mmCIF file with all atom_site columns, C-alpha atoms in Angstrom:
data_model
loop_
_atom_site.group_PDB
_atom_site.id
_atom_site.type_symbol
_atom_site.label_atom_id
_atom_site.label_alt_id
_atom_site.label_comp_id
_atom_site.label_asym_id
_atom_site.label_entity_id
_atom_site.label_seq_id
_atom_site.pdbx_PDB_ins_code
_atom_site.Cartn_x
_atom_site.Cartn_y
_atom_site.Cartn_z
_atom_site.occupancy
_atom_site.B_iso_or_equiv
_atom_site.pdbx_formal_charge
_atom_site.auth_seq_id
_atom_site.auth_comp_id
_atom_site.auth_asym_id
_atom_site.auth_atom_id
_atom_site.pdbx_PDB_model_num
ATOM 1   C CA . UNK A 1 1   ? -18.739 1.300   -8.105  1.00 37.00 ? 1   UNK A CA 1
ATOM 2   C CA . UNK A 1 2   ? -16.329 4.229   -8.659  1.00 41.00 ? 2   UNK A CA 1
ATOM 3   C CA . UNK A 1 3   ? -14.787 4.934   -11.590 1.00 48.00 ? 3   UNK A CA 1
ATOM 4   C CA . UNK A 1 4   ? -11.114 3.816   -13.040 1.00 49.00 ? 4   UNK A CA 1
ATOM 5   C CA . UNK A 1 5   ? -9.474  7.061   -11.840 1.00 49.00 ? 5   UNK A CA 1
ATOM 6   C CA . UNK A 1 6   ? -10.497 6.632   -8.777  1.00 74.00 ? 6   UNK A CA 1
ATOM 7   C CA . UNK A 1 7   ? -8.609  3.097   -8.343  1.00 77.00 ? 7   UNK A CA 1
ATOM 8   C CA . UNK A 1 8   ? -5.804  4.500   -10.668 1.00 81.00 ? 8   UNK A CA 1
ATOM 9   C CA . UNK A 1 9   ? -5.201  7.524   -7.623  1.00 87.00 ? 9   UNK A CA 1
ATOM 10  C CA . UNK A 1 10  ? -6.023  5.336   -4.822  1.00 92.00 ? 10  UNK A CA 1
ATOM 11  C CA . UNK A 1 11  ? -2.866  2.841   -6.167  1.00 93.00 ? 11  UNK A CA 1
ATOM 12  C CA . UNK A 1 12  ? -0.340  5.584   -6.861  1.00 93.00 ? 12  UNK A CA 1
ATOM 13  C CA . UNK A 1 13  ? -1.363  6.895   -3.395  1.00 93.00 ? 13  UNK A CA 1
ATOM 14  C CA . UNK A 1 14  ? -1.132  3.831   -1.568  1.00 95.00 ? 14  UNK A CA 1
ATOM 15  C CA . UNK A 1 15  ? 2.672   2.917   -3.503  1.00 95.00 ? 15  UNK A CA 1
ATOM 16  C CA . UNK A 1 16  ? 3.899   6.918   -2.828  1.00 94.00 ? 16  UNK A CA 1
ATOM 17  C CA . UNK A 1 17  ? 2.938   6.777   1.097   1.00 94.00 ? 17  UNK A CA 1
ATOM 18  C CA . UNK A 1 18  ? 4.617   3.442   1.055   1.00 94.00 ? 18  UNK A CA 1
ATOM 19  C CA . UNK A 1 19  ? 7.709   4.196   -0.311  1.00 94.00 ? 19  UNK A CA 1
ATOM 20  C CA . UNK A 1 20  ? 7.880   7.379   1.465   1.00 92.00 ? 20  UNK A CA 1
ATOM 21  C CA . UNK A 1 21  ? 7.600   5.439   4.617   1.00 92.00 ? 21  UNK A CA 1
ATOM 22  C CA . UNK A 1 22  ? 11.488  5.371   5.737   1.00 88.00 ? 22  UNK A CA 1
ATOM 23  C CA . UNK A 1 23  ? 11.278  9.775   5.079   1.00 90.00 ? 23  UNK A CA 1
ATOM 24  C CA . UNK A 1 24  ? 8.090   9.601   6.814   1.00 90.00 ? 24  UNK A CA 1
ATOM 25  C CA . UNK A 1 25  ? 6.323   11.427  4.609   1.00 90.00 ? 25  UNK A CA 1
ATOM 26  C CA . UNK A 1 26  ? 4.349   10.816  1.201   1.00 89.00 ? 26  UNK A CA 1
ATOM 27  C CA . UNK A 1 27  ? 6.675   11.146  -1.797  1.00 89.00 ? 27  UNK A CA 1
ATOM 28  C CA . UNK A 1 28  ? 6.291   13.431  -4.493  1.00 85.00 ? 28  UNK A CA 1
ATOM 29  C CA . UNK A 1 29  ? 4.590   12.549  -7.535  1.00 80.00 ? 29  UNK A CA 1
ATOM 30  C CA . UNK A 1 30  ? 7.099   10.881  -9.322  1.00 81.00 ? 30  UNK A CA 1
ATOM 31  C CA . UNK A 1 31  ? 10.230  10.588  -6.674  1.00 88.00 ? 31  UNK A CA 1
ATOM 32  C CA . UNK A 1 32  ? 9.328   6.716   -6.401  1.00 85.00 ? 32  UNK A CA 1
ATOM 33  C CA . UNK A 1 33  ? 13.005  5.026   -7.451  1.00 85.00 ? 33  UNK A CA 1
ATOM 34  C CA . UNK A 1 34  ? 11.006  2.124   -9.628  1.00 87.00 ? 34  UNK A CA 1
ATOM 35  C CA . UNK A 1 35  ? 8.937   4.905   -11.348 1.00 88.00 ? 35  UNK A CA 1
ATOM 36  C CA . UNK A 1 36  ? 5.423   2.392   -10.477 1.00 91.00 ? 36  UNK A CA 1
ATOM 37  C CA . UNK A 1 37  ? 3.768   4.866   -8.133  1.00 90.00 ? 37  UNK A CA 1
ATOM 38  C CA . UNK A 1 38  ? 2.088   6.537   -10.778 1.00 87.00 ? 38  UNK A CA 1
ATOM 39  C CA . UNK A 1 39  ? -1.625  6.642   -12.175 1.00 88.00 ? 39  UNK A CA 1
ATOM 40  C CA . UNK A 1 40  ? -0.723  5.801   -15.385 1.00 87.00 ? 40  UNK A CA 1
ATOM 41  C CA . UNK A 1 41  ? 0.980   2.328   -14.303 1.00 88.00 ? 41  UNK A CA 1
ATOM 42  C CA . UNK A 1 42  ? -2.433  0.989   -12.960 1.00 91.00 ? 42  UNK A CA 1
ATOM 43  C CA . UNK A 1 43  ? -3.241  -0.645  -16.334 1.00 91.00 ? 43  UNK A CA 1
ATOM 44  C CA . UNK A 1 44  ? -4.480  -3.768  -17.625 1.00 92.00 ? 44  UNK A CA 1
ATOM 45  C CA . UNK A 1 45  ? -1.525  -4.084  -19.854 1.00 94.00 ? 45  UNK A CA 1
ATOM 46  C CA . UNK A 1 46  ? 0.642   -3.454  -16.851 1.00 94.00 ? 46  UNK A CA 1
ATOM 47  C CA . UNK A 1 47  ? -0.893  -6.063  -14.382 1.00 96.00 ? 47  UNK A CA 1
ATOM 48  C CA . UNK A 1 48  ? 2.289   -7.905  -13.183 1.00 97.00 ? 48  UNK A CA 1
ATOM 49  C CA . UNK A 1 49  ? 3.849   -4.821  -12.271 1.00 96.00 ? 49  UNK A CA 1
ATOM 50  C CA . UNK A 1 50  ? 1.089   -3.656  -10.469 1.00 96.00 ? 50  UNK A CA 1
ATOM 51  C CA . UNK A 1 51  ? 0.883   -6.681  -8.690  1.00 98.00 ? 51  UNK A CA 1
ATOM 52  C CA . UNK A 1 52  ? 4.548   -6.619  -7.840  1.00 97.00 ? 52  UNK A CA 1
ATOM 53  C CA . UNK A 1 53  ? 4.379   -3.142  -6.571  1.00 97.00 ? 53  UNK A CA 1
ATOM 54  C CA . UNK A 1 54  ? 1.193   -3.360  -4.615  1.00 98.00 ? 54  UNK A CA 1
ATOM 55  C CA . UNK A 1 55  ? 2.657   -6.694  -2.778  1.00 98.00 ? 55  UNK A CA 1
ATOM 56  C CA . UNK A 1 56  ? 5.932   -4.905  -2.175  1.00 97.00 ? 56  UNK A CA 1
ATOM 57  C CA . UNK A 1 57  ? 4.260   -1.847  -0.741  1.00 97.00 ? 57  UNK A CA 1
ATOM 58  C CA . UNK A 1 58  ? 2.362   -4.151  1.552   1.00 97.00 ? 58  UNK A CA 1
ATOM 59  C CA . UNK A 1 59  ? 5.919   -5.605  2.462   1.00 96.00 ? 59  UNK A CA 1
ATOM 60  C CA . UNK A 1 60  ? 7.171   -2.016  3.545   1.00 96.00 ? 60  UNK A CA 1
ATOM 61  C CA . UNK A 1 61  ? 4.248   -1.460  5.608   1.00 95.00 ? 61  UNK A CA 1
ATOM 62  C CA . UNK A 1 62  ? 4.604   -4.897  7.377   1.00 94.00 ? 62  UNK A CA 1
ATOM 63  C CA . UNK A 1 63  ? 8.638   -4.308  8.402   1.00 94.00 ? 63  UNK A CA 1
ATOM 64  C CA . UNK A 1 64  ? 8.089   -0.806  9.294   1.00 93.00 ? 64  UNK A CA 1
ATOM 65  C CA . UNK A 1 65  ? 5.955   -1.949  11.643  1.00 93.00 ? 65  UNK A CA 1
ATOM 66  C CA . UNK A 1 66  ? 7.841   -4.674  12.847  1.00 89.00 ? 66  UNK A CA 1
ATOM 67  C CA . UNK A 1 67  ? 10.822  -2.546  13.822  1.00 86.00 ? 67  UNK A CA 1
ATOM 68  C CA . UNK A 1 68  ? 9.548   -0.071  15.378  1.00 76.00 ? 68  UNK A CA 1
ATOM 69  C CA . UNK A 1 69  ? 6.155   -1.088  17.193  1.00 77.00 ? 69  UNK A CA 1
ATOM 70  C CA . UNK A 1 70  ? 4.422   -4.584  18.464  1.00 81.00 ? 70  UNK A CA 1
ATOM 71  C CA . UNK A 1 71  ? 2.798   -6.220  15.291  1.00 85.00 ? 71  UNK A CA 1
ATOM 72  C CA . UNK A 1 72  ? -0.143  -8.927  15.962  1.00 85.00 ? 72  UNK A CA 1
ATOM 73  C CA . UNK A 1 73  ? 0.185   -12.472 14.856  1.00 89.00 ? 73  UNK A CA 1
ATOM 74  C CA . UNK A 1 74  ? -2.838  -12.030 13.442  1.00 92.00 ? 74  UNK A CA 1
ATOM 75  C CA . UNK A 1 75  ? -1.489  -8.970  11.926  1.00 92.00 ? 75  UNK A CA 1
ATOM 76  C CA . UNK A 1 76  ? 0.815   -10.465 9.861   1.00 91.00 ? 76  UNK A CA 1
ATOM 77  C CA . UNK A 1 77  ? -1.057  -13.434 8.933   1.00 94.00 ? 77  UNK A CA 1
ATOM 78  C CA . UNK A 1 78  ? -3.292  -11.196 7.032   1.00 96.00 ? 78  UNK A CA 1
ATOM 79  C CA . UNK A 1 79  ? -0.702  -9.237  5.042   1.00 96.00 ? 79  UNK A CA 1
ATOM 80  C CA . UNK A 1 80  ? 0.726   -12.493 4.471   1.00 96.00 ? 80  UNK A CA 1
ATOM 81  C CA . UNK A 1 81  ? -2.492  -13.372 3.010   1.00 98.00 ? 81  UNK A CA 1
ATOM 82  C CA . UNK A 1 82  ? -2.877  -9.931  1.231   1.00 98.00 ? 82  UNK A CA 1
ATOM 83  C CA . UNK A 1 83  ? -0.114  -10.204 -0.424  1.00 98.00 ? 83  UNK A CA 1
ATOM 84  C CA . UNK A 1 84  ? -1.197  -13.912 -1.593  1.00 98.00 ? 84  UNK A CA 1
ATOM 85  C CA . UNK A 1 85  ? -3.797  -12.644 -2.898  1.00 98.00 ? 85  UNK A CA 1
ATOM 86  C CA . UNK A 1 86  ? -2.436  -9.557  -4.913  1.00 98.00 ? 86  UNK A CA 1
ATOM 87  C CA . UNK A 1 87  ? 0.108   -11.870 -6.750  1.00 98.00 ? 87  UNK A CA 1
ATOM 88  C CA . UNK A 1 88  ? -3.213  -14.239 -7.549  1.00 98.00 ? 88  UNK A CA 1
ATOM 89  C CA . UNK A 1 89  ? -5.188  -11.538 -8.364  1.00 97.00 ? 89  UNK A CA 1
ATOM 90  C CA . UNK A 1 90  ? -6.524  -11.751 -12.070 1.00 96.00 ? 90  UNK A CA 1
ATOM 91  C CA . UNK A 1 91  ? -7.402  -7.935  -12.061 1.00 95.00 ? 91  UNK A CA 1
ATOM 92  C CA . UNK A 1 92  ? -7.083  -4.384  -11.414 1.00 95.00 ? 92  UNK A CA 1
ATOM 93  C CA . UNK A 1 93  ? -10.820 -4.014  -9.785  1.00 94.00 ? 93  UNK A CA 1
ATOM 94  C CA . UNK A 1 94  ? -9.249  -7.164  -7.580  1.00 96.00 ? 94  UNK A CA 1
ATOM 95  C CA . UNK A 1 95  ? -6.306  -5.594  -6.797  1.00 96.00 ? 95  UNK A CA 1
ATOM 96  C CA . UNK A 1 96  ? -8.031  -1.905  -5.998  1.00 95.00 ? 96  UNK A CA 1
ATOM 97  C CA . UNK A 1 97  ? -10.388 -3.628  -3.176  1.00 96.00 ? 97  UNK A CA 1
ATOM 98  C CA . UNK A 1 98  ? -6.880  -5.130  -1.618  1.00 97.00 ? 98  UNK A CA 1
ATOM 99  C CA . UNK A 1 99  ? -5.674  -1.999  -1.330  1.00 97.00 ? 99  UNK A CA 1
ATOM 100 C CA . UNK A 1 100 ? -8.681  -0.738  0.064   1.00 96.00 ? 100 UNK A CA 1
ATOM 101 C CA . UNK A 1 101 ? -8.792  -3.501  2.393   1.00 97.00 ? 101 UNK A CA 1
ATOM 102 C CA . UNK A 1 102 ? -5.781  -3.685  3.899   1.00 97.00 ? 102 UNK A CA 1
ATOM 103 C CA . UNK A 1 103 ? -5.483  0.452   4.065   1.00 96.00 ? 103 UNK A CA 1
ATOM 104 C CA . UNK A 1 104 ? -8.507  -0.100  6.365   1.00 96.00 ? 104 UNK A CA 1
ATOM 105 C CA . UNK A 1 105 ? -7.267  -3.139  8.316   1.00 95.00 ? 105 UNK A CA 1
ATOM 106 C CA . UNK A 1 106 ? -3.532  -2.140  8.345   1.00 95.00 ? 106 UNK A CA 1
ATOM 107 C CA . UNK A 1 107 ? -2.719  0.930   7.392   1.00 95.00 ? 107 UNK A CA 1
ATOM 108 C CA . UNK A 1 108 ? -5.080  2.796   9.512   1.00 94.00 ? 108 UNK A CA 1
ATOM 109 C CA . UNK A 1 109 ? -5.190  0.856   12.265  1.00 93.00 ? 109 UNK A CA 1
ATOM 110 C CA . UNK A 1 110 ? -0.703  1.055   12.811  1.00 94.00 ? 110 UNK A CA 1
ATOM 111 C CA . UNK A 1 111 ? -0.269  4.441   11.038  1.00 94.00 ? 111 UNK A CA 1
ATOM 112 C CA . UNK A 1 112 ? -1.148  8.398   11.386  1.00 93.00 ? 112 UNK A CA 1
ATOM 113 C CA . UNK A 1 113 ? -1.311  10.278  8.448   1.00 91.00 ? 113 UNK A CA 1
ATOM 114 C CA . UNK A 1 114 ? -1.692  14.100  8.679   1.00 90.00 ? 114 UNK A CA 1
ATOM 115 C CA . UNK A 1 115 ? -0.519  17.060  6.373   1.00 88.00 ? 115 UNK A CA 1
ATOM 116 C CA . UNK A 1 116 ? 1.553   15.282  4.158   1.00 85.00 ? 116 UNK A CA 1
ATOM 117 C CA . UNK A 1 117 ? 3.203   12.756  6.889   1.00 88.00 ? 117 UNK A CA 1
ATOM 118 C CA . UNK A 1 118 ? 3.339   9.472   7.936   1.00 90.00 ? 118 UNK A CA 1
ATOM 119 C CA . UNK A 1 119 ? 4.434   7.902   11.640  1.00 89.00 ? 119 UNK A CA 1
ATOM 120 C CA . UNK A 1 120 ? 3.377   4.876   13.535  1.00 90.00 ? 120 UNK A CA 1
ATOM 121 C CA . UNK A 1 121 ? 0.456   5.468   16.057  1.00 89.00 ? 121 UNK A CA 1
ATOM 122 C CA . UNK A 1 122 ? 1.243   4.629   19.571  1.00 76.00 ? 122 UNK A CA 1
ATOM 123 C CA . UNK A 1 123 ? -0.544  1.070   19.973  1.00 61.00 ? 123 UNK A CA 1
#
């Protein structure tokens, strides 16, 4: 198992590519309107927050790719259920391996990431 800064970085860069999506491109530290995409909001004492930001995030990712490219029933089933899940989650470990999951079911499989930027893959 990895250690907390290493879920704190992979949540702040999950929320920051997310937000960023509509610019297509990753946000700058701290250019997130809410002010959630940051390390230091992946607390314990911060939980419902993180849960509402994470399930938001997931949200984004699910319309973007809904407008602009041919999303799987299955697809959205399971960020339907990811999100479920996040807002049931009971803590940040939980909520870390969501985000790990659906970056590898999701966001890798509908998006391109390179230098910075973000754009749908052609399916």
């Amino acid at each position: 198992m990895s250690d907390t800064w290493d879920y704190d970085l992979e949540y702040e860069q999950f929320l920051r590519l997310a937000f960023g999506i509509e610019q297509r491109k990753i946000l700058s530290r701290y250019d997130d309107p809410a002010g959630v995409a940051d390390t230091d909001k992946f607390s314990a004492d911060n939980l419902e927050v993180v849960k509402a930001s994470v399930a938001y995030a997931m949200m984004v990712y699910r319309n973007t790719i809904r407008k602009q490219a041919e999303i799987q029933q299955s697809d959205k089933t399971r960020i339907s259920n990811y999100v479920i899940k996040v807002v049931n989650a009971e803590c940040l470990i939980d909520i870390s391996d969501l985000i790990t999951g659906f970056n590898e079911s999701i966001v890798n499989r509908y998006f391109k990431i390179e230098d910075g930027c973000i754009d749908l893959k052609n399916i």
